[in-house]
Amino acid sequence: MSIITKKKTSETYLTSLQTVPVNTRNNCTIVVGHFTKFIKNTQNLTPDQLCEELLIMKKQDEEEYINTLYTVLQDFIDDMNSRISANSVKTNFAYLRTYLYYLGIRTNPQDVKMMLKFPKVSHEEKYPLKLEELRKIVDHFTRYPIIKACWQAQAGSGMRIAEVLAIRKKDLQFKERI
């Protein structure tokens, strides 16, 4: 290693994040922490040691390097999938790729697409509430008359919760029924 070049480690990566926005820095720090814990539990190594081993492996046998790298990444994706949503897994993996790139591990987008399986993002179909569903919700809040009144006001008028909560006594008309 030359005198001019700095050794890239997890610590130098985390300090290099000082120039990025706070949320990005926090997310990167969280992902690096999860990856560090995962590698410690599964490989009994630090991410720095793992990357050094992978780079040595790359010089000796390119195919073994690729298989090992993507096996470790798939195991990490599966571990994340057991704890967080599918969208978050993809976002966290993007942060992990920048971290690995910093440590010298390059991931090819085509290899990521072909060799890694991400969880499918499920979309919940939305539909308007039926009258009996709405009645069940309102009846559930019989102990809480204020919440029940909010639900009834929203159902009867189509107002949003903020609009219902902003109603004042002078906004109501008691002379005639609407």
mmCIF file of N, CA and C in Angstrom, residues 8-14 17 28 31-33 35-36 39 46-49 51 92-106:
data_model
loop_
_atom_site.group_PDB
_atom_site.id
_atom_site.type_symbol
_atom_site.label_atom_id
_atom_site.label_comp_id
_atom_site.label_asym_id
_atom_site.label_seq_id
_atom_site.Cartn_x
_atom_site.Cartn_y
_atom_site.Cartn_z
ATOM 1 N N LYS A 8 -9.265 2.210 3.516
ATOM 2 C CA LYS A 8 -10.704 2.434 3.647
ATOM 3 C C LYS A 8 -11.279 1.391 4.592
ATOM 4 N N THR A 9 -11.907 1.871 5.652
ATOM 5 C CA THR A 9 -12.506 0.998 6.655
ATOM 6 C C THR A 9 -13.925 1.472 6.938
ATOM 7 N N SER A 10 -14.610 0.708 7.776
ATOM 8 C CA SER A 10 -15.972 1.099 8.164
ATOM 9 C C SER A 10 -15.965 2.435 8.883
ATOM 10 N N GLU A 11 -14.950 2.657 9.721
ATOM 11 C CA GLU A 11 -14.882 3.914 10.463
ATOM 12 C C GLU A 11 -14.678 5.103 9.532
ATOM 13 N N THR A 12 -13.804 4.954 8.538
ATOM 14 C CA THR A 12 -13.585 6.063 7.606
ATOM 15 C C THR A 12 -14.818 6.297 6.742
ATOM 16 N N TYR A 13 -15.554 5.215 6.444
ATOM 17 C CA TYR A 13 -16.808 5.367 5.688
ATOM 18 C C TYR A 13 -17.811 6.186 6.494
ATOM 19 N N LEU A 14 -17.965 5.845 7.761
ATOM 20 C CA LEU A 14 -18.932 6.556 8.596
ATOM 21 C C LEU A 14 -18.535 8.018 8.794
ATOM 22 N N LEU A 17 -19.462 10.250 5.844
ATOM 23 C CA LEU A 17 -20.882 10.571 5.702
ATOM 24 C C LEU A 17 -21.253 11.920 6.322
ATOM 25 N N CYS A 28 -27.673 5.173 6.543
ATOM 26 C CA CYS A 28 -26.440 4.443 6.226
ATOM 27 C C CYS A 28 -25.830 3.845 7.488
ATOM 28 N N VAL A 31 -27.865 0.765 8.519
ATOM 29 C CA VAL A 31 -27.621 -0.383 7.642
ATOM 30 C C VAL A 31 -26.242 -0.978 7.905
ATOM 31 N N VAL A 32 -25.235 -0.123 8.066
ATOM 32 C CA VAL A 32 -23.887 -0.620 8.363
ATOM 33 C C VAL A 32 -23.887 -1.377 9.694
ATOM 34 N N GLY A 33 -24.611 -0.875 10.673
ATOM 35 C CA GLY A 33 -24.706 -1.556 11.960
ATOM 36 C C GLY A 33 -25.365 -2.921 11.834
ATOM 37 N N PHE A 35 -25.562 -4.745 9.085
ATOM 38 C CA PHE A 35 -24.685 -5.612 8.295
ATOM 39 C C PHE A 35 -23.518 -6.110 9.148
ATOM 40 N N THR A 36 -22.976 -5.239 9.972
ATOM 41 C CA THR A 36 -21.879 -5.636 10.851
ATOM 42 C C THR A 36 -22.332 -6.741 11.795
ATOM 43 N N ILE A 39 -22.857 -10.038 9.764
ATOM 44 C CA ILE A 39 -21.597 -10.690 9.389
ATOM 45 C C ILE A 39 -20.918 -11.283 10.614
ATOM 46 N N THR A 46 -15.581 -9.179 10.820
ATOM 47 C CA THR A 46 -16.081 -7.818 10.662
ATOM 48 C C THR A 46 -16.294 -7.590 9.163
ATOM 49 N N PRO A 47 -17.080 -6.599 8.780
ATOM 50 C CA PRO A 47 -17.240 -6.322 7.340
ATOM 51 C C PRO A 47 -15.911 -6.004 6.657
ATOM 52 N N ASP A 48 -15.005 -5.341 7.356
ATOM 53 C CA ASP A 48 -13.693 -5.034 6.785
ATOM 54 C C ASP A 48 -12.926 -6.314 6.475
ATOM 55 N N GLN A 49 -12.952 -7.255 7.409
ATOM 56 C CA GLN A 49 -12.267 -8.531 7.199
ATOM 57 C C GLN A 49 -12.927 -9.312 6.062
ATOM 58 N N CYS A 51 -14.537 -8.102 3.476
ATOM 59 C CA CYS A 51 -14.189 -7.473 2.200
ATOM 60 C C CYS A 51 -12.750 -7.795 1.800
ATOM 61 N N ASN A 92 -32.554 -0.333 1.930
ATOM 62 C CA ASN A 92 -31.386 -0.676 2.745
ATOM 63 C C ASN A 92 -30.300 -1.328 1.907
ATOM 64 N N PHE A 93 -30.691 -2.128 0.932
ATOM 65 C CA PHE A 93 -29.691 -2.753 0.067
ATOM 66 C C PHE A 93 -28.950 -1.699 -0.755
ATOM 67 N N ALA A 94 -29.648 -0.653 -1.180
ATOM 68 C CA ALA A 94 -28.997 0.430 -1.925
ATOM 69 C C ALA A 94 -27.937 1.112 -1.045
ATOM 70 N N TYR A 95 -28.255 1.336 0.226
ATOM 71 C CA TYR A 95 -27.264 1.909 1.148
ATOM 72 C C TYR A 95 -26.098 0.946 1.351
ATOM 73 N N LEU A 96 -26.392 -0.342 1.432
ATOM 74 C CA LEU A 96 -25.339 -1.342 1.621
ATOM 75 C C LEU A 96 -24.406 -1.371 0.421
ATOM 76 N N ARG A 97 -24.960 -1.218 -0.778
ATOM 77 C CA ARG A 97 -24.115 -1.227 -1.984
ATOM 78 C C ARG A 97 -23.117 -0.078 -1.973
ATOM 79 N N THR A 98 -23.543 1.102 -1.515
ATOM 80 C CA THR A 98 -22.595 2.226 -1.461
ATOM 81 C C THR A 98 -21.494 1.951 -0.441
ATOM 82 N N TYR A 99 -21.866 1.327 0.656
ATOM 83 C CA TYR A 99 -20.884 0.965 1.695
ATOM 84 C C TYR A 99 -19.877 -0.052 1.151
ATOM 85 N N LEU A 100 -20.372 -1.084 0.485
ATOM 86 C CA LEU A 100 -19.484 -2.105 -0.074
ATOM 87 C C LEU A 100 -18.601 -1.518 -1.173
ATOM 88 N N TYR A 101 -19.156 -0.616 -1.972
ATOM 89 C CA TYR A 101 -18.371 0.040 -3.016
ATOM 90 C C TYR A 101 -17.217 0.814 -2.393
ATOM 91 N N TYR A 102 -17.485 1.476 -1.297
ATOM 92 C CA TYR A 102 -16.445 2.223 -0.599
ATOM 93 C C TYR A 102 -15.335 1.289 -0.134
ATOM 94 N N LEU A 103 -15.700 0.087 0.303
ATOM 95 C CA LEU A 103 -14.712 -0.877 0.793
ATOM 96 C C LEU A 103 -14.033 -1.661 -0.331
ATOM 97 N N GLY A 104 -14.397 -1.392 -1.583
ATOM 98 C CA GLY A 104 -13.728 -2.017 -2.713
ATOM 99 C C GLY A 104 -14.487 -3.176 -3.328
ATOM 100 N N ILE A 105 -15.677 -3.471 -2.848
ATOM 101 C CA ILE A 105 -16.483 -4.559 -3.391
ATOM 102 C C ILE A 105 -17.491 -3.957 -4.358
ATOM 103 N N ARG A 106 -17.268 -4.200 -5.643
ATOM 104 C CA ARG A 106 -18.144 -3.657 -6.675
ATOM 105 C C ARG A 106 -19.236 -4.680 -6.991
#
